[in-house]
Amino acid sequence: MRLHRGDTGEVIRTRDQDDYMELYGYPFWQVLREAYVPVMMEVVKKYGVNLRLICRVKDIDQKATAVILDTGERIEADLIVGADGIRTIVRRSAVPGGDVPMDTYWNAYICRIPKEPILQDPELAFIMNEHALWMSANMDQVLNLITYCKRWKVVEPPELATWSNEKGKCVLIGDAAHAMIPAAAQGAGMGIEDGPAIAECLDRARNLSDIPRLLKAFETIRKPRTTRVKHQARANAEIFMVADPEAQRKRDHEWKSDPSNRTGYNLDKDKAEELKQGSLAKQNWLLGYDVYEVVSVIPPLRNKFCLANAVRRTKNWTEYWEFRVHEKGWHGNARAGSSYMNVLAMLVHMKRFMACVMREVLRY
């Protein structure tokens, strides 16, 4: 990935992304939602889910737990999951504090450019060979090749106190619950994580009366993580769009000082290793997350006290790892930079954490 200055075209950050395959088993890909949705639809059809299209939701009847379509049709259910995006009807109709104005000062543009003219231009061909966050001085050369452009308003809903209604029969997931500025490439990813998280929580229900408590467990697990990613997205946007020249120079210097930057400065070896470990910790917190593993600490419902204690432990999942990384380091002898010690120390902390959870569960 290469990042260029907008006024001079200078490359101020170049970062290898080859380690993603080694660390996580997959390459670093970014996919447009419009390309991803058809893939999900095919999977849904494969499993025989009844998928109804062109059904516009008009309102939610909370008393009857029913969805009302604009045709007047009522669809009743045991639980309503509002996965209806940032302009969600479910949030405005059923969740406390959900009917709020949303605005930012930013617009986003998505453009399509044929690859052939780019490949034929010696100055632009590099774009097709590696990912480039491109704000170069010769941007006009690329803009002149655009064949399609769409503009939309970037909005960020305020944080909700809860994602479910008072009866615990309606819950929000995805953008309906935690839409964020598209500056961390994680908006859709957070929604995808919500899916198995809520499914695994509901799988522990013995009867319909368990649903409200399990929705709270789901929210307790997911809300701290999505909130942190949402804040990071806003911070990223503010860094990228900083207007003050002095602040820009400071930002560029920090980027060049990053040991993962191929165009960076030479740093003290120990300092470089410390920065590298900090960067890896943040990356692993975000991309090394296993939603099934996190939810697995919630046992099948035996009684509300057992669930409450298990969820209370799980609530601090993200903070737990953050504190361990910063206070003691997950990499054992940090100066040695040993991958073996990284893994060993991480497993030790994981074992202790899981033991605490299971002790609470087995008490009841």
mmCIF file of C-alpha atoms in Angstrom:
data_model
loop_
_atom_site.group_PDB
_atom_site.id
_atom_site.type_symbol
_atom_site.label_atom_id
_atom_site.label_comp_id
_atom_site.label_asym_id
_atom_site.label_seq_id
_atom_site.Cartn_x
_atom_site.Cartn_y
_atom_site.Cartn_z
ATOM 1 C CA MET A 1 0.000 0.000 0.000
ATOM 2 C CA ARG A 2 1.365 3.411 -0.955
ATOM 3 C CA LEU A 3 0.237 6.796 0.306
ATOM 4 C CA HIS A 4 1.140 9.958 -1.600
ATOM 5 C CA ARG A 5 1.025 13.607 -0.584
ATOM 6 C CA GLY A 6 -1.593 15.563 -2.473
ATOM 7 C CA ASP A 7 0.556 18.601 -3.275
ATOM 8 C CA THR A 8 3.877 17.038 -4.303
ATOM 9 C CA GLY A 9 3.096 13.397 -5.056
ATOM 10 C CA GLU A 10 5.785 12.359 -2.544
ATOM 11 C CA VAL A 11 5.386 8.820 -1.219
ATOM 12 C CA ILE A 12 5.058 9.262 2.543
ATOM 13 C CA ARG A 13 4.068 5.738 3.469
ATOM 14 C CA THR A 14 4.600 2.356 1.854
ATOM 15 C CA ARG A 15 3.614 -0.732 3.753
ATOM 16 C CA ASP A 16 3.986 -4.393 2.874
ATOM 17 C CA GLN A 17 0.869 -6.498 3.303
ATOM 18 C CA ASP A 18 2.389 -9.880 2.522
ATOM 19 C CA ASP A 19 2.248 -10.965 6.178
ATOM 20 C CA TYR A 20 -1.548 -11.157 6.252
ATOM 21 C CA MET A 21 -1.567 -14.557 4.554
ATOM 22 C CA GLU A 22 0.989 -15.909 7.020
ATOM 23 C CA LEU A 23 -0.728 -14.499 10.108
ATOM 24 C CA TYR A 24 -4.390 -15.018 9.266
ATOM 25 C CA GLY A 25 -4.474 -17.468 6.372
ATOM 26 C CA TYR A 26 -5.967 -14.947 3.952
ATOM 27 C CA PRO A 27 -4.643 -12.037 1.875
ATOM 28 C CA PHE A 28 -5.602 -8.430 2.607
ATOM 29 C CA TRP A 29 -8.624 -7.743 0.415
ATOM 30 C CA GLN A 30 -11.079 -4.885 0.294
ATOM 31 C CA VAL A 31 -14.419 -5.646 -1.348
ATOM 32 C CA LEU A 32 -17.198 -3.274 -2.342
ATOM 33 C CA ARG A 33 -20.468 -4.048 -0.593
ATOM 34 C CA GLU A 34 -22.302 -4.113 -3.906
ATOM 35 C CA ALA A 35 -20.037 -6.992 -4.935
ATOM 36 C CA TYR A 36 -20.302 -8.792 -1.600
ATOM 37 C CA VAL A 37 -24.097 -8.759 -1.232
ATOM 38 C CA PRO A 38 -24.752 -11.094 -4.217
ATOM 39 C CA VAL A 39 -22.283 -13.587 -2.729
ATOM 40 C CA MET A 40 -24.200 -13.591 0.563
ATOM 41 C CA MET A 41 -27.488 -14.015 -1.292
ATOM 42 C CA GLU A 42 -26.209 -17.162 -2.984
ATOM 43 C CA VAL A 43 -25.211 -18.633 0.383
ATOM 44 C CA VAL A 44 -28.630 -17.795 1.837
ATOM 45 C CA LYS A 45 -30.360 -19.568 -1.049
ATOM 46 C CA LYS A 46 -28.058 -22.568 -0.657
ATOM 47 C CA TYR A 47 -29.309 -23.104 2.889
ATOM 48 C CA GLY A 48 -32.953 -22.766 1.919
ATOM 49 C CA VAL A 49 -33.674 -19.476 3.675
ATOM 50 C CA ASN A 50 -36.920 -17.825 2.565
ATOM 51 C CA LEU A 51 -35.614 -14.612 1.004
ATOM 52 C CA ARG A 52 -38.233 -12.025 0.061
ATOM 53 C CA LEU A 53 -37.083 -9.095 -2.062
ATOM 54 C CA ILE A 54 -38.636 -5.674 -2.768
ATOM 55 C CA CYS A 55 -40.367 -5.641 0.629
ATOM 56 C CA ARG A 56 -40.275 -2.147 2.096
ATOM 57 C CA VAL A 57 -40.726 -2.017 5.871
ATOM 58 C CA LYS A 58 -43.023 0.791 6.976
ATOM 59 C CA ASP A 59 -43.230 0.277 10.735
ATOM 60 C CA ILE A 60 -42.647 -2.089 13.655
ATOM 61 C CA ASP A 61 -45.459 -3.209 15.970
ATOM 62 C CA GLN A 62 -43.597 -3.802 19.223
ATOM 63 C CA LYS A 63 -46.580 -5.194 21.125
ATOM 64 C CA ALA A 64 -47.165 -7.961 18.604
ATOM 65 C CA THR A 65 -43.496 -8.281 17.538
ATOM 66 C CA ALA A 66 -44.534 -7.729 13.950
ATOM 67 C CA VAL A 67 -43.092 -6.061 10.863
ATOM 68 C CA ILE A 68 -45.534 -3.951 8.844
ATOM 69 C CA LEU A 69 -44.790 -3.602 5.130
ATOM 70 C CA ASP A 70 -45.826 -0.651 2.975
ATOM 71 C CA THR A 71 -48.381 -2.962 1.352
ATOM 72 C CA GLY A 72 -50.132 -3.319 4.713
ATOM 73 C CA GLU A 73 -48.979 -6.906 5.211
ATOM 74 C CA ARG A 74 -48.056 -7.857 8.784
ATOM 75 C CA ILE A 75 -45.355 -10.435 9.480
ATOM 76 C CA GLU A 76 -45.232 -11.679 13.076
ATOM 77 C CA ALA A 77 -42.211 -13.382 14.605
ATOM 78 C CA ASP A 78 -40.600 -14.407 17.889
ATOM 79 C CA LEU A 79 -37.752 -11.952 17.292
ATOM 80 C CA ILE A 80 -37.112 -9.090 14.880
ATOM 81 C CA VAL A 81 -33.478 -8.573 13.852
ATOM 82 C CA GLY A 82 -33.013 -5.135 12.307
ATOM 83 C CA ALA A 83 -30.205 -5.549 9.785
ATOM 84 C CA ASP A 84 -31.663 -2.854 7.553
ATOM 85 C CA GLY A 85 -28.687 -0.534 7.254
ATOM 86 C CA ILE A 86 -27.967 3.038 8.213
ATOM 87 C CA ARG A 87 -31.414 4.305 7.176
ATOM 88 C CA THR A 88 -32.993 1.642 9.357
ATOM 89 C CA ILE A 89 -36.711 1.699 10.023
ATOM 90 C CA VAL A 90 -36.300 -0.777 12.877
ATOM 91 C CA ARG A 91 -34.026 1.524 14.882
ATOM 92 C CA ARG A 92 -36.321 4.527 14.484
ATOM 93 C CA SER A 93 -39.447 2.526 15.295
ATOM 94 C CA ALA A 94 -38.419 0.177 18.065
ATOM 95 C CA VAL A 95 -35.169 1.106 19.808
ATOM 96 C CA PRO A 96 -35.007 3.860 22.474
ATOM 97 C CA GLY A 97 -33.120 6.910 21.192
ATOM 98 C CA GLY A 98 -32.977 5.531 17.670
ATOM 99 C CA ASP A 99 -34.844 8.347 15.931
ATOM 100 C CA VAL A 100 -32.037 10.911 15.789
ATOM 101 C CA PRO A 101 -30.628 13.175 13.051
ATOM 102 C CA MET A 102 -27.398 12.065 11.428
ATOM 103 C CA ASP A 103 -24.854 14.230 9.657
ATOM 104 C CA THR A 104 -21.177 14.852 9.072
ATOM 105 C CA TYR A 105 -19.313 17.422 7.034
ATOM 106 C CA TRP A 106 -17.987 14.848 4.572
ATOM 107 C CA ASN A 107 -19.052 13.475 1.228
ATOM 108 C CA ALA A 108 -17.691 10.251 -0.237
ATOM 109 C CA TYR A 109 -17.203 9.463 -3.893
ATOM 110 C CA ILE A 110 -16.959 6.078 -5.536
ATOM 111 C CA CYS A 111 -15.616 6.077 -9.069
ATOM 112 C CA ARG A 112 -15.000 3.456 -11.703
ATOM 113 C CA ILE A 113 -12.098 3.695 -14.106
ATOM 114 C CA PRO A 114 -11.313 1.284 -16.965
ATOM 115 C CA LYS A 115 -8.004 -0.462 -16.334
ATOM 116 C CA GLU A 116 -6.782 -0.356 -19.956
ATOM 117 C CA PRO A 117 -6.022 3.417 -20.075
ATOM 118 C CA ILE A 118 -4.220 3.170 -16.727
ATOM 119 C CA LEU A 119 -2.031 0.285 -17.865
ATOM 120 C CA GLN A 120 -1.105 2.192 -21.018
ATOM 121 C CA ASP A 121 0.111 5.234 -19.048
ATOM 122 C CA PRO A 122 3.672 4.723 -17.668
ATOM 123 C CA GLU A 123 3.036 7.174 -14.819
ATOM 124 C CA LEU A 124 -0.178 5.453 -13.708
ATOM 125 C CA ALA A 125 0.473 1.765 -14.373
ATOM 126 C CA PHE A 126 1.792 1.186 -10.835
ATOM 127 C CA ILE A 127 -1.753 1.648 -9.494
ATOM 128 C CA MET A 128 -2.768 -1.687 -11.016
ATOM 129 C CA ASN A 129 0.237 -3.479 -9.547
ATOM 130 C CA GLU A 130 -0.224 -2.587 -5.889
ATOM 131 C CA HIS A 131 -2.826 -1.037 -3.651
ATOM 132 C CA ALA A 132 -2.387 2.722 -3.481
ATOM 133 C CA LEU A 133 -4.198 5.171 -1.241
ATOM 134 C CA TRP A 134 -3.710 7.793 -3.848
ATOM 135 C CA MET A 135 -3.712 11.537 -3.247
ATOM 136 C CA SER A 136 -0.965 12.368 -5.693
ATOM 137 C CA ALA A 137 -0.273 15.698 -7.358
ATOM 138 C CA ASN A 138 -1.021 14.253 -10.804
ATOM 139 C CA MET A 139 -4.426 13.003 -9.678
ATOM 140 C CA ASP A 140 -6.049 14.845 -12.596
ATOM 141 C CA GLN A 141 -4.583 12.229 -14.924
ATOM 142 C CA VAL A 142 -6.697 9.607 -13.181
ATOM 143 C CA LEU A 143 -9.787 11.779 -12.766
ATOM 144 C CA ASN A 144 -9.874 12.349 -16.511
ATOM 145 C CA LEU A 145 -10.303 8.586 -17.016
ATOM 146 C CA ILE A 146 -13.385 8.224 -14.790
ATOM 147 C CA THR A 147 -16.433 6.798 -16.550
ATOM 148 C CA TYR A 148 -18.765 6.591 -13.521
ATOM 149 C CA CYS A 149 -18.950 8.495 -10.243
ATOM 150 C CA LYS A 150 -21.468 8.425 -7.418
ATOM 151 C CA ARG A 151 -21.561 10.773 -4.438
ATOM 152 C CA TRP A 152 -23.202 10.089 -1.117
ATOM 153 C CA LYS A 153 -23.264 11.771 2.258
ATOM 154 C CA VAL A 154 -21.082 10.196 4.924
ATOM 155 C CA VAL A 155 -23.136 9.980 8.109
ATOM 156 C CA GLU A 156 -22.358 8.631 11.545
ATOM 157 C CA PRO A 157 -25.261 7.916 13.925
ATOM 158 C CA PRO A 158 -24.619 8.695 17.594
ATOM 159 C CA GLU A 159 -24.000 5.832 19.980
ATOM 160 C CA LEU A 160 -27.138 4.066 21.168
ATOM 161 C CA ALA A 161 -27.570 3.205 24.839
ATOM 162 C CA THR A 162 -28.921 -0.188 23.788
ATOM 163 C CA TRP A 163 -29.413 -2.164 20.582
ATOM 164 C CA SER A 164 -32.646 -3.858 21.666
ATOM 165 C CA ASN A 165 -36.109 -2.719 22.679
ATOM 166 C CA GLU A 166 -37.526 -2.911 26.191
ATOM 167 C CA LYS A 167 -39.297 -6.233 25.599
ATOM 168 C CA GLY A 168 -36.154 -7.865 24.260
ATOM 169 C CA LYS A 169 -37.968 -8.953 21.103
ATOM 170 C CA CYS A 170 -36.236 -6.629 18.645
ATOM 171 C CA VAL A 171 -32.486 -6.116 18.155
ATOM 172 C CA LEU A 172 -30.225 -4.192 15.787
ATOM 173 C CA ILE A 173 -27.105 -5.490 14.075
ATOM 174 C CA GLY A 174 -24.694 -4.160 11.451
ATOM 175 C CA ASP A 175 -24.982 -0.570 10.238
ATOM 176 C CA ALA A 176 -28.405 -0.274 11.845
ATOM 177 C CA ALA A 177 -26.659 -0.566 15.225
ATOM 178 C CA HIS A 178 -23.169 0.851 14.698
ATOM 179 C CA ALA A 179 -22.660 2.520 11.315
ATOM 180 C CA MET A 180 -19.265 4.173 11.077
ATOM 181 C CA ILE A 181 -17.279 6.475 8.827
ATOM 182 C CA PRO A 182 -15.636 4.480 5.992
ATOM 183 C CA ALA A 183 -12.077 5.232 7.067
ATOM 184 C CA ALA A 184 -11.096 1.947 8.716
ATOM 185 C CA ALA A 185 -12.377 -0.510 6.086
ATOM 186 C CA GLN A 186 -14.234 -2.324 8.875
ATOM 187 C CA GLY A 187 -17.878 -1.225 8.629
ATOM 188 C CA ALA A 188 -19.091 -4.295 6.765
ATOM 189 C CA GLY A 189 -16.677 -6.489 8.713
ATOM 190 C CA MET A 190 -18.285 -5.516 12.016
ATOM 191 C CA GLY A 191 -21.693 -6.401 10.600
ATOM 192 C CA ILE A 192 -20.410 -9.767 9.418
ATOM 193 C CA GLU A 193 -19.089 -10.489 12.919
ATOM 194 C CA ASP A 194 -22.509 -9.623 14.378
ATOM 195 C CA GLY A 195 -24.131 -12.451 12.416
ATOM 196 C CA PRO A 196 -22.438 -15.476 14.011
ATOM 197 C CA ALA A 197 -22.313 -13.686 17.373
ATOM 198 C CA ILE A 198 -26.089 -13.315 17.630
ATOM 199 C CA ALA A 199 -26.667 -16.775 16.141
ATOM 200 C CA GLU A 200 -24.395 -18.403 18.723
ATOM 201 C CA CYS A 201 -26.053 -16.474 21.556
ATOM 202 C CA LEU A 202 -29.573 -17.437 20.480
ATOM 203 C CA ASP A 203 -28.503 -21.048 20.063
ATOM 204 C CA ARG A 204 -28.218 -21.208 23.856
ATOM 205 C CA ALA A 205 -31.909 -20.399 24.398
ATOM 206 C CA ARG A 206 -34.111 -23.083 25.970
ATOM 207 C CA ASN A 207 -37.345 -21.208 25.311
ATOM 208 C CA LEU A 208 -38.614 -17.800 24.148
ATOM 209 C CA SER A 209 -38.285 -16.279 27.613
ATOM 210 C CA ASP A 210 -34.490 -16.638 27.356
ATOM 211 C CA ILE A 211 -34.224 -14.372 24.304
ATOM 212 C CA PRO A 212 -34.096 -10.970 26.099
ATOM 213 C CA ARG A 213 -31.200 -12.064 28.332
ATOM 214 C CA LEU A 214 -29.304 -13.543 25.401
ATOM 215 C CA LEU A 215 -29.726 -10.329 23.416
ATOM 216 C CA LYS A 216 -28.127 -8.472 26.316
ATOM 217 C CA ALA A 217 -25.274 -10.975 26.273
ATOM 218 C CA PHE A 218 -24.841 -10.398 22.540
ATOM 219 C CA GLU A 219 -24.761 -6.639 23.044
ATOM 220 C CA THR A 220 -22.324 -6.902 25.941
ATOM 221 C CA ILE A 221 -19.929 -8.873 23.763
ATOM 222 C CA ARG A 222 -20.219 -6.799 20.609
ATOM 223 C CA LYS A 223 -20.755 -3.198 21.697
ATOM 224 C CA PRO A 224 -17.297 -2.462 23.188
ATOM 225 C CA ARG A 225 -15.569 -3.784 20.070
ATOM 226 C CA THR A 226 -17.723 -1.978 17.508
ATOM 227 C CA THR A 227 -17.515 1.249 19.517
ATOM 228 C CA ARG A 228 -13.729 1.105 19.565
ATOM 229 C CA VAL A 229 -13.542 0.424 15.818
ATOM 230 C CA LYS A 230 -16.005 3.248 15.197
ATOM 231 C CA HIS A 231 -13.804 5.676 17.137
ATOM 232 C CA GLN A 232 -10.735 4.451 15.236
ATOM 233 C CA ALA A 233 -12.489 5.076 11.926
ATOM 234 C CA ARG A 234 -13.248 8.659 12.923
ATOM 235 C CA ALA A 235 -9.665 9.163 14.102
ATOM 236 C CA ASN A 236 -8.374 7.813 10.773
ATOM 237 C CA ALA A 237 -10.603 10.197 8.842
ATOM 238 C CA GLU A 238 -9.393 13.159 10.865
ATOM 239 C CA ILE A 239 -5.765 12.159 10.251
ATOM 240 C CA PHE A 240 -6.230 11.732 6.505
ATOM 241 C CA MET A 241 -8.183 14.978 6.139
ATOM 242 C CA VAL A 242 -6.130 17.212 8.429
ATOM 243 C CA ALA A 243 -5.903 20.689 6.880
ATOM 244 C CA ASP A 244 -3.321 22.463 9.054
ATOM 245 C CA PRO A 245 0.111 22.420 7.311
ATOM 246 C CA GLU A 246 2.031 21.940 10.562
ATOM 247 C CA ALA A 247 -0.230 19.059 11.562
ATOM 248 C CA GLN A 248 0.328 17.527 8.129
ATOM 249 C CA ARG A 249 4.106 17.683 8.567
ATOM 250 C CA LYS A 250 3.829 16.039 11.986
ATOM 251 C CA ARG A 251 1.598 13.308 10.558
ATOM 252 C CA ASP A 252 3.974 12.636 7.671
ATOM 253 C CA HIS A 253 6.951 12.437 10.039
ATOM 254 C CA GLU A 254 5.160 9.889 12.244
ATOM 255 C CA TRP A 255 4.242 7.776 9.236
ATOM 256 C CA LYS A 256 7.796 7.794 7.957
ATOM 257 C CA SER A 257 9.004 6.769 11.429
ATOM 258 C CA ASP A 258 6.835 3.649 11.411
ATOM 259 C CA PRO A 259 9.204 0.633 11.180
ATOM 260 C CA SER A 260 6.719 -1.103 8.875
ATOM 261 C CA ASN A 261 7.147 1.717 6.355
ATOM 262 C CA ARG A 262 9.608 0.849 3.574
ATOM 263 C CA THR A 263 10.273 4.555 2.951
ATOM 264 C CA GLY A 264 10.798 5.302 6.647
ATOM 265 C CA TYR A 265 13.683 6.680 8.674
ATOM 266 C CA ASN A 266 16.303 4.535 10.415
ATOM 267 C CA LEU A 267 15.327 4.126 14.063
ATOM 268 C CA ASP A 268 17.047 2.793 17.140
ATOM 269 C CA LYS A 269 16.708 -1.011 16.979
ATOM 270 C CA ASP A 270 14.948 -1.367 20.343
ATOM 271 C CA LYS A 271 12.598 1.535 19.600
ATOM 272 C CA ALA A 272 11.756 0.073 16.204
ATOM 273 C CA GLU A 273 10.964 -3.300 17.789
ATOM 274 C CA GLU A 274 8.765 -1.642 20.419
ATOM 275 C CA LEU A 275 6.797 0.234 17.748
ATOM 276 C CA LYS A 276 6.527 -2.893 15.643
ATOM 277 C CA GLN A 277 5.126 -4.925 18.536
ATOM 278 C CA GLY A 278 2.616 -2.163 19.315
ATOM 279 C CA SER A 279 1.510 -2.078 15.694
ATOM 280 C CA LEU A 280 1.151 -5.874 15.593
ATOM 281 C CA ALA A 281 -0.881 -5.813 18.802
ATOM 282 C CA LYS A 282 -3.379 -3.381 17.286
ATOM 283 C CA GLN A 283 -3.498 -5.345 14.047
ATOM 284 C CA ASN A 284 -4.085 -8.635 15.839
ATOM 285 C CA TRP A 285 -6.766 -7.129 18.064
ATOM 286 C CA LEU A 286 -8.644 -6.085 14.938
ATOM 287 C CA LEU A 287 -7.922 -8.861 12.444
ATOM 288 C CA GLY A 288 -7.101 -11.785 14.717
ATOM 289 C CA TYR A 289 -10.524 -11.709 16.372
ATOM 290 C CA ASP A 290 -12.415 -15.023 16.482
ATOM 291 C CA VAL A 291 -16.089 -14.320 17.150
ATOM 292 C CA TYR A 292 -16.892 -17.988 17.803
ATOM 293 C CA GLU A 293 -14.170 -18.192 20.424
ATOM 294 C CA VAL A 294 -15.403 -15.053 22.167
ATOM 295 C CA VAL A 295 -19.027 -16.198 22.279
ATOM 296 C CA SER A 296 -18.040 -19.702 23.394
ATOM 297 C CA VAL A 297 -17.479 -18.485 26.957
ATOM 298 C CA ILE A 298 -21.249 -18.012 27.337
ATOM 299 C CA PRO A 299 -22.662 -21.343 28.529
ATOM 300 C CA PRO A 300 -26.122 -22.731 27.776
ATOM 301 C CA LEU A 301 -28.582 -21.002 30.095
ATOM 302 C CA ARG A 302 -28.754 -22.755 33.448
ATOM 303 C CA ASN A 303 -29.792 -19.734 35.473
ATOM 304 C CA LYS A 304 -29.513 -15.980 35.191
ATOM 305 C CA PHE A 305 -26.690 -15.688 37.747
ATOM 306 C CA CYS A 306 -24.487 -18.088 35.819
ATOM 307 C CA LEU A 307 -25.081 -16.136 32.605
ATOM 308 C CA ALA A 308 -24.525 -12.794 34.310
ATOM 309 C CA ASN A 309 -21.119 -13.798 35.653
ATOM 310 C CA ALA A 310 -19.996 -15.313 32.354
ATOM 311 C CA VAL A 311 -21.073 -12.229 30.440
ATOM 312 C CA ARG A 312 -19.438 -9.930 32.972
ATOM 313 C CA ARG A 313 -16.116 -11.659 32.300
ATOM 314 C CA THR A 314 -16.643 -11.544 28.560
ATOM 315 C CA LYS A 315 -17.482 -7.841 28.632
ATOM 316 C CA ASN A 316 -13.879 -6.993 29.403
ATOM 317 C CA TRP A 317 -12.490 -9.105 26.544
ATOM 318 C CA THR A 318 -11.159 -6.224 24.463
ATOM 319 C CA GLU A 319 -9.831 -4.240 27.422
ATOM 320 C CA TYR A 320 -8.180 -7.370 28.815
ATOM 321 C CA TRP A 321 -5.976 -7.860 25.768
ATOM 322 C CA GLU A 322 -5.239 -4.167 25.425
ATOM 323 C CA PHE A 323 -4.028 -3.877 29.003
ATOM 324 C CA ARG A 324 -1.944 -7.050 28.756
ATOM 325 C CA VAL A 325 -0.196 -5.806 25.628
ATOM 326 C CA HIS A 326 0.628 -2.377 27.040
ATOM 327 C CA GLU A 327 1.461 -3.305 30.631
ATOM 328 C CA LYS A 328 3.348 -6.582 30.308
ATOM 329 C CA GLY A 329 3.532 -7.252 26.604
ATOM 330 C CA TRP A 330 2.261 -10.407 24.990
ATOM 331 C CA HIS A 331 5.683 -11.025 23.512
ATOM 332 C CA GLY A 332 7.565 -12.270 26.600
ATOM 333 C CA ASN A 333 11.096 -10.877 26.271
ATOM 334 C CA ALA A 334 10.083 -7.907 24.164
ATOM 335 C CA ARG A 335 13.586 -6.920 23.167
ATOM 336 C CA ALA A 336 14.253 -10.333 21.721
ATOM 337 C CA GLY A 337 11.326 -10.043 19.357
ATOM 338 C CA SER A 338 10.825 -13.799 19.452
ATOM 339 C CA SER A 339 7.778 -15.100 17.591
ATOM 340 C CA TYR A 340 7.843 -18.190 19.811
ATOM 341 C CA MET A 341 7.607 -16.090 22.962
ATOM 342 C CA ASN A 342 4.795 -14.077 21.398
ATOM 343 C CA VAL A 343 2.670 -17.167 20.911
ATOM 344 C CA LEU A 344 3.609 -18.776 24.236
ATOM 345 C CA ALA A 345 2.778 -15.713 26.324
ATOM 346 C CA MET A 346 -0.478 -15.165 24.455
ATOM 347 C CA LEU A 347 -1.563 -18.747 25.141
ATOM 348 C CA VAL A 348 -0.744 -18.395 28.835
ATOM 349 C CA HIS A 349 -2.906 -15.294 29.120
ATOM 350 C CA MET A 350 -5.684 -16.996 27.166
ATOM 351 C CA LYS A 351 -5.578 -20.009 29.481
ATOM 352 C CA ARG A 352 -5.833 -17.855 32.595
ATOM 353 C CA PHE A 353 -8.700 -15.861 31.135
ATOM 354 C CA MET A 354 -10.699 -18.949 30.174
ATOM 355 C CA ALA A 355 -10.047 -20.503 33.584
ATOM 356 C CA CYS A 356 -11.566 -17.454 35.280
ATOM 357 C CA VAL A 357 -14.663 -17.707 33.118
ATOM 358 C CA MET A 358 -15.137 -21.421 33.674
ATOM 359 C CA ARG A 359 -14.733 -21.067 37.444
ATOM 360 C CA GLU A 360 -17.642 -18.635 37.451
ATOM 361 C CA VAL A 361 -19.743 -20.965 35.302
ATOM 362 C CA LEU A 362 -19.054 -24.077 37.367
ATOM 363 C CA ARG A 363 -19.978 -22.354 40.624
ATOM 364 C CA TYR A 364 -23.675 -22.760 39.737
#
